[in-house]
Structure formats: structure tokens, C-alpha cells
């Protein structure tokens, strides 16, 4: 993988993961940048999960009904797919919190649900999703410590978790997520830079 230097003052931790995911069509940037040094919004988090599952084309072709009034048109297929498949919930009966920053617990919850773990039946507790991710080996001790002691959660972190999730087995099976999805084509054009300052 070709690693792009981080901008001054920002340490890229999972940039190689973002690049690898991009090569498989599972992680996209915006405006020529992955924006790895920026927070992940709840809308963007749903889009990442849909891409991680290889379901972007299906989501865009779907016709979903969602109760949320704060979802931009671009995000409706992603949030609609996730909502219809029990992967996301709203922040209230009629709001999703699209522009709110996603926490690591929220993102890990979506990833675990995508792997068929169910917090409603006791597979894990959403606010302790890092415990389950650590138990499964999806995150290491260093990441676990970071995610349970800081509120900062960036697109960089989300890319690293998504990449690790590909090798995770779906609950109750010996089948890894990577082998259960259909990969989209590699995106056209040049790979985005890691941060907008690069």
C-alpha cells in the first residue's frame, strides 16, 4: 500500500486501512480527501456501514421509509437501508442526528450489528460495545484503552475498525465478513489524500 504522509500535527494511525478499503470500493472520500483527521458524523457512519457490507448499490436502488426528518437526500438510502435492517436507531422518534458526531460506542455498535450481534438480545451492551469488540479481537488493547478513555473519534479510527471487521466472523458462523460480501469496483480516479491538508 502507498502511504500518504499525514499533515503536520496529526498522526495517521489507520491510513493504510483507509487506502486498502478504498481499493476495494468500501471507503470513499469527499473533495479529494478521506478527511481522516475529522470526526465521523452519524450520517457518514451509516454510509460507511452500508459500504462495508457491500450494499451501496442495493441501498441506492431501495425505496425506504424512515421516520427521521433530519436526513439529507444523499444520506437517505444509507440510513434507510440501515434502519430497515435494524442496524441504526434514531436519537428520538423523528430525528436521526445526522450531523451529530458519532461516538466510538455508536460506531462499534453498528459494526457489531452488521456482524449479526444483537444488543437487544444481550449479545453486548451498546454503551460497552468496545468490550465486545475487544473480546472478539476486532480492536487491540491499545485501541481499547484509547476508545474507553477518550471522547475523540475520527474518520481515521472508523476506517481502522472497518478494515479489522472484514476478517471478523459473522456471529455463529465460520464465515468472515469479507467472504460474505460482494465487493464493488475500485473507484475511478486517484485515491483521495488522507487529510485535506496533505
PDB file of C-alpha atoms in Angstrom:
ATOM      1  CA  UNK A   1       0.000   0.000   0.000  1.00  0.00           C
ATOM      2  CA  UNK A   2       1.130   3.530  -0.736  1.00  0.00           C
ATOM      3  CA  UNK A   3       1.067   5.568   2.447  1.00  0.00           C
ATOM      4  CA  UNK A   4       0.468   9.294   2.170  1.00  0.00           C
ATOM      5  CA  UNK A   5       2.195  11.446   4.802  1.00  0.00           C
ATOM      6  CA  UNK A   6      -0.004  12.936   7.493  1.00  0.00           C
ATOM      7  CA  UNK A   7      -0.374  16.664   7.804  1.00  0.00           C
ATOM      8  CA  UNK A   8       1.701  18.395  10.468  1.00  0.00           C
ATOM      9  CA  UNK A   9       0.391  17.825  13.955  1.00  0.00           C
ATOM     10  CA  UNK A  10      -1.811  14.873  13.051  1.00  0.00           C
ATOM     11  CA  UNK A  11      -0.689  11.271  13.367  1.00  0.00           C
ATOM     12  CA  UNK A  12      -2.387   8.949  10.895  1.00  0.00           C
ATOM     13  CA  UNK A  13      -2.985   5.693  12.716  1.00  0.00           C
ATOM     14  CA  UNK A  14      -5.013   3.751  10.205  1.00  0.00           C
ATOM     15  CA  UNK A  15      -4.296   5.485   6.917  1.00  0.00           C
ATOM     16  CA  UNK A  16      -3.246   2.211   5.341  1.00  0.00           C
ATOM     17  CA  UNK A  17      -6.656   0.800   6.297  1.00  0.00           C
ATOM     18  CA  UNK A  18      -8.433   3.684   4.550  1.00  0.00           C
ATOM     19  CA  UNK A  19      -6.323   3.102   1.439  1.00  0.00           C
ATOM     20  CA  UNK A  20      -6.992  -0.646   1.441  1.00  0.00           C
ATOM     21  CA  UNK A  21     -10.723  -0.120   1.900  1.00  0.00           C
ATOM     22  CA  UNK A  22     -10.742   2.434  -0.919  1.00  0.00           C
ATOM     23  CA  UNK A  23      -9.035  -0.026  -3.262  1.00  0.00           C
ATOM     24  CA  UNK A  24     -11.942  -2.411  -2.659  1.00  0.00           C
ATOM     25  CA  UNK A  25     -14.576   0.324  -3.079  1.00  0.00           C
ATOM     26  CA  UNK A  26     -15.556   0.147   0.596  1.00  0.00           C
ATOM     27  CA  UNK A  27     -14.422   3.605   1.756  1.00  0.00           C
ATOM     28  CA  UNK A  28     -14.727   6.852  -0.155  1.00  0.00           C
ATOM     29  CA  UNK A  29     -13.540  10.373   0.378  1.00  0.00           C
ATOM     30  CA  UNK A  30     -15.079  13.732  -0.394  1.00  0.00           C
ATOM     31  CA  UNK A  31     -13.482  16.563  -2.307  1.00  0.00           C
ATOM     32  CA  UNK A  32     -10.349  14.517  -2.926  1.00  0.00           C
ATOM     33  CA  UNK A  33      -9.692  13.756   0.763  1.00  0.00           C
ATOM     34  CA  UNK A  34     -10.534  10.970   3.199  1.00  0.00           C
ATOM     35  CA  UNK A  35     -10.635  13.653   5.936  1.00  0.00           C
ATOM     36  CA  UNK A  36      -9.165  11.155   8.387  1.00  0.00           C
ATOM     37  CA  UNK A  37      -8.436  13.916  10.888  1.00  0.00           C
ATOM     38  CA  UNK A  38     -12.106  14.915  11.141  1.00  0.00           C
ATOM     39  CA  UNK A  39     -14.949  13.500  13.233  1.00  0.00           C
ATOM     40  CA  UNK A  40     -17.344  10.988  11.700  1.00  0.00           C
ATOM     41  CA  UNK A  41     -20.937  12.198  11.507  1.00  0.00           C
ATOM     42  CA  UNK A  42     -23.783   9.817  12.205  1.00  0.00           C
ATOM     43  CA  UNK A  43     -24.904  10.099   8.576  1.00  0.00           C
ATOM     44  CA  UNK A  44     -21.426   9.309   7.276  1.00  0.00           C
ATOM     45  CA  UNK A  45     -21.204   6.429   9.758  1.00  0.00           C
ATOM     46  CA  UNK A  46     -24.316   4.827   8.268  1.00  0.00           C
ATOM     47  CA  UNK A  47     -22.856   5.248   4.773  1.00  0.00           C
ATOM     48  CA  UNK A  48     -19.633   3.568   5.895  1.00  0.00           C
ATOM     49  CA  UNK A  49     -21.538   0.585   7.284  1.00  0.00           C
ATOM     50  CA  UNK A  50     -23.508   0.149   4.062  1.00  0.00           C
ATOM     51  CA  UNK A  51     -20.276   0.226   2.046  1.00  0.00           C
ATOM     52  CA  UNK A  52     -18.594  -2.170   4.486  1.00  0.00           C
ATOM     53  CA  UNK A  53     -21.405  -4.631   3.835  1.00  0.00           C
ATOM     54  CA  UNK A  54     -21.009  -4.201   0.088  1.00  0.00           C
ATOM     55  CA  UNK A  55     -24.612  -2.978  -0.106  1.00  0.00           C
ATOM     56  CA  UNK A  56     -24.233   0.519  -1.559  1.00  0.00           C
ATOM     57  CA  UNK A  57     -25.829  -0.345  -4.901  1.00  0.00           C
ATOM     58  CA  UNK A  58     -28.695  -2.144  -3.163  1.00  0.00           C
ATOM     59  CA  UNK A  59     -29.214   0.773  -0.790  1.00  0.00           C
ATOM     60  CA  UNK A  60     -29.327   3.289  -3.620  1.00  0.00           C
ATOM     61  CA  UNK A  61     -31.849   1.191  -5.513  1.00  0.00           C
ATOM     62  CA  UNK A  62     -34.066   0.698  -2.472  1.00  0.00           C
ATOM     63  CA  UNK A  63     -37.164   2.647  -1.527  1.00  0.00           C
ATOM     64  CA  UNK A  64     -37.048   3.006   2.245  1.00  0.00           C
ATOM     65  CA  UNK A  65     -39.403   4.701   4.655  1.00  0.00           C
ATOM     66  CA  UNK A  66     -37.715   6.317   7.617  1.00  0.00           C
ATOM     67  CA  UNK A  67     -39.309   8.351  10.418  1.00  0.00           C
ATOM     68  CA  UNK A  68     -36.456  10.852  10.591  1.00  0.00           C
ATOM     69  CA  UNK A  69     -36.893  14.430   9.381  1.00  0.00           C
ATOM     70  CA  UNK A  70     -33.245  15.496   9.656  1.00  0.00           C
ATOM     71  CA  UNK A  71     -31.699  13.308   6.945  1.00  0.00           C
ATOM     72  CA  UNK A  72     -30.220  14.909   3.830  1.00  0.00           C
ATOM     73  CA  UNK A  73     -31.213  13.436   0.477  1.00  0.00           C
ATOM     74  CA  UNK A  74     -27.750  11.934  -0.128  1.00  0.00           C
ATOM     75  CA  UNK A  75     -27.906  10.038   3.175  1.00  0.00           C
ATOM     76  CA  UNK A  76     -31.459   8.677   2.898  1.00  0.00           C
ATOM     77  CA  UNK A  77     -30.530   5.465   1.033  1.00  0.00           C
ATOM     78  CA  UNK A  78     -27.816   4.621   3.579  1.00  0.00           C
ATOM     79  CA  UNK A  79     -29.799   5.446   6.695  1.00  0.00           C
ATOM     80  CA  UNK A  80     -32.872   3.854   5.124  1.00  0.00           C
ATOM     81  CA  UNK A  81     -31.014   0.613   4.455  1.00  0.00           C
ATOM     82  CA  UNK A  82     -29.513   0.529   7.952  1.00  0.00           C
ATOM     83  CA  UNK A  83     -32.803   1.411   9.639  1.00  0.00           C
ATOM     84  CA  UNK A  84     -34.730  -1.205   7.653  1.00  0.00           C
ATOM     85  CA  UNK A  85     -32.153  -3.843   8.603  1.00  0.00           C
ATOM     86  CA  UNK A  86     -32.036  -2.997  12.301  1.00  0.00           C
ATOM     87  CA  UNK A  87     -28.530  -1.547  12.204  1.00  0.00           C
ATOM     88  CA  UNK A  88     -29.310   2.041  13.253  1.00  0.00           C
ATOM     89  CA  UNK A  89     -31.731   3.786  15.564  1.00  0.00           C
ATOM     90  CA  UNK A  90     -32.569   7.461  15.840  1.00  0.00           C
ATOM     91  CA  UNK A  91     -31.802   9.950  18.578  1.00  0.00           C
ATOM     92  CA  UNK A  92     -35.565  10.387  19.004  1.00  0.00           C
ATOM     93  CA  UNK A  93     -38.725   9.168  17.314  1.00  0.00           C
ATOM     94  CA  UNK A  94     -38.291  11.565  14.407  1.00  0.00           C
ATOM     95  CA  UNK A  95     -34.607  12.561  14.433  1.00  0.00           C
ATOM     96  CA  UNK A  96     -31.548  10.588  13.432  1.00  0.00           C
ATOM     97  CA  UNK A  97     -28.956  13.167  14.468  1.00  0.00           C
ATOM     98  CA  UNK A  98     -27.397  13.113  11.007  1.00  0.00           C
ATOM     99  CA  UNK A  99     -24.911  15.904  11.610  1.00  0.00           C
ATOM    100  CA  UNK A 100     -24.007  14.879  15.163  1.00  0.00           C
ATOM    101  CA  UNK A 101     -20.576  13.378  15.642  1.00  0.00           C
ATOM    102  CA  UNK A 102     -20.689   9.628  16.055  1.00  0.00           C
ATOM    103  CA  UNK A 103     -19.082   8.191  19.174  1.00  0.00           C
ATOM    104  CA  UNK A 104     -16.890   5.118  19.147  1.00  0.00           C
ATOM    105  CA  UNK A 105     -19.567   3.213  21.087  1.00  0.00           C
ATOM    106  CA  UNK A 106     -22.163   4.106  18.458  1.00  0.00           C
ATOM    107  CA  UNK A 107     -19.902   3.120  15.555  1.00  0.00           C
ATOM    108  CA  UNK A 108     -18.795  -0.141  17.140  1.00  0.00           C
ATOM    109  CA  UNK A 109     -22.455  -0.919  17.820  1.00  0.00           C
ATOM    110  CA  UNK A 110     -23.240  -0.538  14.114  1.00  0.00           C
ATOM    111  CA  UNK A 111     -20.301  -2.742  13.143  1.00  0.00           C
ATOM    112  CA  UNK A 112     -21.285  -5.428  15.652  1.00  0.00           C
ATOM    113  CA  UNK A 113     -24.884  -5.350  14.421  1.00  0.00           C
ATOM    114  CA  UNK A 114     -23.582  -5.684  10.857  1.00  0.00           C
ATOM    115  CA  UNK A 115     -21.801  -8.840  12.074  1.00  0.00           C
ATOM    116  CA  UNK A 116     -25.188 -10.132  13.319  1.00  0.00           C
ATOM    117  CA  UNK A 117     -24.598  -9.444  17.018  1.00  0.00           C
ATOM    118  CA  UNK A 118     -27.746  -8.170  18.716  1.00  0.00           C
ATOM    119  CA  UNK A 119     -27.584  -5.793  21.651  1.00  0.00           C
ATOM    120  CA  UNK A 120     -31.345  -6.158  22.149  1.00  0.00           C
ATOM    121  CA  UNK A 121     -30.981  -9.848  22.979  1.00  0.00           C
ATOM    122  CA  UNK A 122     -27.922  -9.414  25.174  1.00  0.00           C
ATOM    123  CA  UNK A 123     -25.009 -10.183  22.850  1.00  0.00           C
ATOM    124  CA  UNK A 124     -23.463  -6.918  24.042  1.00  0.00           C
ATOM    125  CA  UNK A 125     -24.417  -3.578  25.555  1.00  0.00           C
ATOM    126  CA  UNK A 126     -24.258  -0.686  23.093  1.00  0.00           C
ATOM    127  CA  UNK A 127     -22.548   1.643  25.571  1.00  0.00           C
ATOM    128  CA  UNK A 128     -19.923  -1.048  26.199  1.00  0.00           C
ATOM    129  CA  UNK A 129     -19.509  -2.061  22.580  1.00  0.00           C
ATOM    130  CA  UNK A 130     -15.741  -1.654  22.916  1.00  0.00           C
ATOM    131  CA  UNK A 131     -15.748  -4.524  25.432  1.00  0.00           C
ATOM    132  CA  UNK A 132     -17.315  -6.860  22.861  1.00  0.00           C
ATOM    133  CA  UNK A 133     -15.063  -5.631  20.069  1.00  0.00           C
ATOM    134  CA  UNK A 134     -12.019  -6.289  22.266  1.00  0.00           C
ATOM    135  CA  UNK A 135     -13.339  -9.730  23.242  1.00  0.00           C
ATOM    136  CA  UNK A 136     -13.694 -10.614  19.545  1.00  0.00           C
ATOM    137  CA  UNK A 137     -10.224  -9.309  18.722  1.00  0.00           C
ATOM    138  CA  UNK A 138     -11.573  -6.588  16.444  1.00  0.00           C
ATOM    139  CA  UNK A 139      -9.633  -3.970  18.400  1.00  0.00           C
ATOM    140  CA  UNK A 140      -6.383  -4.421  20.307  1.00  0.00           C
ATOM    141  CA  UNK A 141      -5.504  -3.408  23.852  1.00  0.00           C
ATOM    142  CA  UNK A 142      -4.120  -0.028  22.805  1.00  0.00           C
ATOM    143  CA  UNK A 143      -7.240   0.846  20.831  1.00  0.00           C
ATOM    144  CA  UNK A 144      -9.484  -0.443  23.609  1.00  0.00           C
ATOM    145  CA  UNK A 145      -7.733   1.794  26.128  1.00  0.00           C
ATOM    146  CA  UNK A 146      -7.977   4.764  23.768  1.00  0.00           C
ATOM    147  CA  UNK A 147     -11.642   4.204  22.985  1.00  0.00           C
ATOM    148  CA  UNK A 148     -12.650   3.798  26.619  1.00  0.00           C
ATOM    149  CA  UNK A 149     -10.730   6.803  27.919  1.00  0.00           C
ATOM    150  CA  UNK A 150     -11.278   9.499  25.283  1.00  0.00           C
ATOM    151  CA  UNK A 151     -14.262  11.044  23.543  1.00  0.00           C
ATOM    152  CA  UNK A 152     -12.334  11.757  20.351  1.00  0.00           C
ATOM    153  CA  UNK A 153     -13.390   9.524  17.464  1.00  0.00           C
ATOM    154  CA  UNK A 154     -12.241  10.314  13.951  1.00  0.00           C
ATOM    155  CA  UNK A 155     -12.834   9.012  10.450  1.00  0.00           C
ATOM    156  CA  UNK A 156      -9.340   7.572  10.787  1.00  0.00           C
ATOM    157  CA  UNK A 157     -10.465   5.379  13.695  1.00  0.00           C
ATOM    158  CA  UNK A 158     -13.595   4.325  11.824  1.00  0.00           C
ATOM    159  CA  UNK A 159     -11.531   3.188   8.841  1.00  0.00           C
ATOM    160  CA  UNK A 160      -9.276   1.099  11.082  1.00  0.00           C
ATOM    161  CA  UNK A 161     -12.261  -0.577  12.745  1.00  0.00           C
ATOM    162  CA  UNK A 162     -13.962  -1.215   9.392  1.00  0.00           C
ATOM    163  CA  UNK A 163     -10.814  -2.821   7.997  1.00  0.00           C
ATOM    164  CA  UNK A 164     -10.488  -5.069  11.058  1.00  0.00           C
ATOM    165  CA  UNK A 165     -14.161  -6.012  10.813  1.00  0.00           C
ATOM    166  CA  UNK A 166     -13.642  -7.579   7.386  1.00  0.00           C
ATOM    167  CA  UNK A 167     -11.788 -10.505   8.959  1.00  0.00           C
ATOM    168  CA  UNK A 168     -14.349 -10.942  11.744  1.00  0.00           C
ATOM    169  CA  UNK A 169     -16.643 -13.936  11.553  1.00  0.00           C
ATOM    170  CA  UNK A 170     -20.370 -13.368  11.394  1.00  0.00           C
ATOM    171  CA  UNK A 171     -21.977 -14.400  14.659  1.00  0.00           C
ATOM    172  CA  UNK A 172     -22.390 -18.155  14.972  1.00  0.00           C
ATOM    173  CA  UNK A 173     -20.531 -18.957  11.749  1.00  0.00           C
ATOM    174  CA  UNK A 174     -17.030 -19.640  10.491  1.00  0.00           C
ATOM    175  CA  UNK A 175     -17.587 -17.189   7.653  1.00  0.00           C
ATOM    176  CA  UNK A 176     -15.669 -13.929   7.708  1.00  0.00           C
ATOM    177  CA  UNK A 177     -17.470 -10.753   6.711  1.00  0.00           C
ATOM    178  CA  UNK A 178     -15.079 -10.318   3.756  1.00  0.00           C
ATOM    179  CA  UNK A 179     -16.143 -13.648   2.267  1.00  0.00           C
ATOM    180  CA  UNK A 180     -19.842 -12.887   2.677  1.00  0.00           C
ATOM    181  CA  UNK A 181     -19.978  -9.617   0.739  1.00  0.00           C
ATOM    182  CA  UNK A 182     -19.799  -8.683  -2.916  1.00  0.00           C
ATOM    183  CA  UNK A 183     -17.077  -6.125  -3.404  1.00  0.00           C
ATOM    184  CA  UNK A 184     -17.891  -3.146  -5.613  1.00  0.00           C
ATOM    185  CA  UNK A 185     -15.480  -1.990  -8.267  1.00  0.00           C
ATOM    186  CA  UNK A 186     -12.422   0.059  -7.380  1.00  0.00           C
ATOM    187  CA  UNK A 187     -13.348   3.758  -7.516  1.00  0.00           C
ATOM    188  CA  UNK A 188     -12.316   5.668 -10.606  1.00  0.00           C
ATOM    189  CA  UNK A 189      -9.570   8.247 -10.470  1.00  0.00           C
ATOM    190  CA  UNK A 190      -6.842   8.989  -7.982  1.00  0.00           C
ATOM    191  CA  UNK A 191      -7.036   7.791  -4.417  1.00  0.00           C
ATOM    192  CA  UNK A 192      -8.001  10.631  -2.040  1.00  0.00           C
ATOM    193  CA  UNK A 193      -5.338  12.089   0.211  1.00  0.00           C
ATOM    194  CA  UNK A 194      -5.508  11.245   3.906  1.00  0.00           C
ATOM    195  CA  UNK A 195      -6.370  14.719   5.159  1.00  0.00           C
ATOM    196  CA  UNK A 196      -7.414  17.903   3.419  1.00  0.00           C
ATOM    197  CA  UNK A 197      -4.088  19.468   4.468  1.00  0.00           C
ATOM    198  CA  UNK A 198      -1.998  16.844   2.627  1.00  0.00           C
TER     199      UNK A 198
END
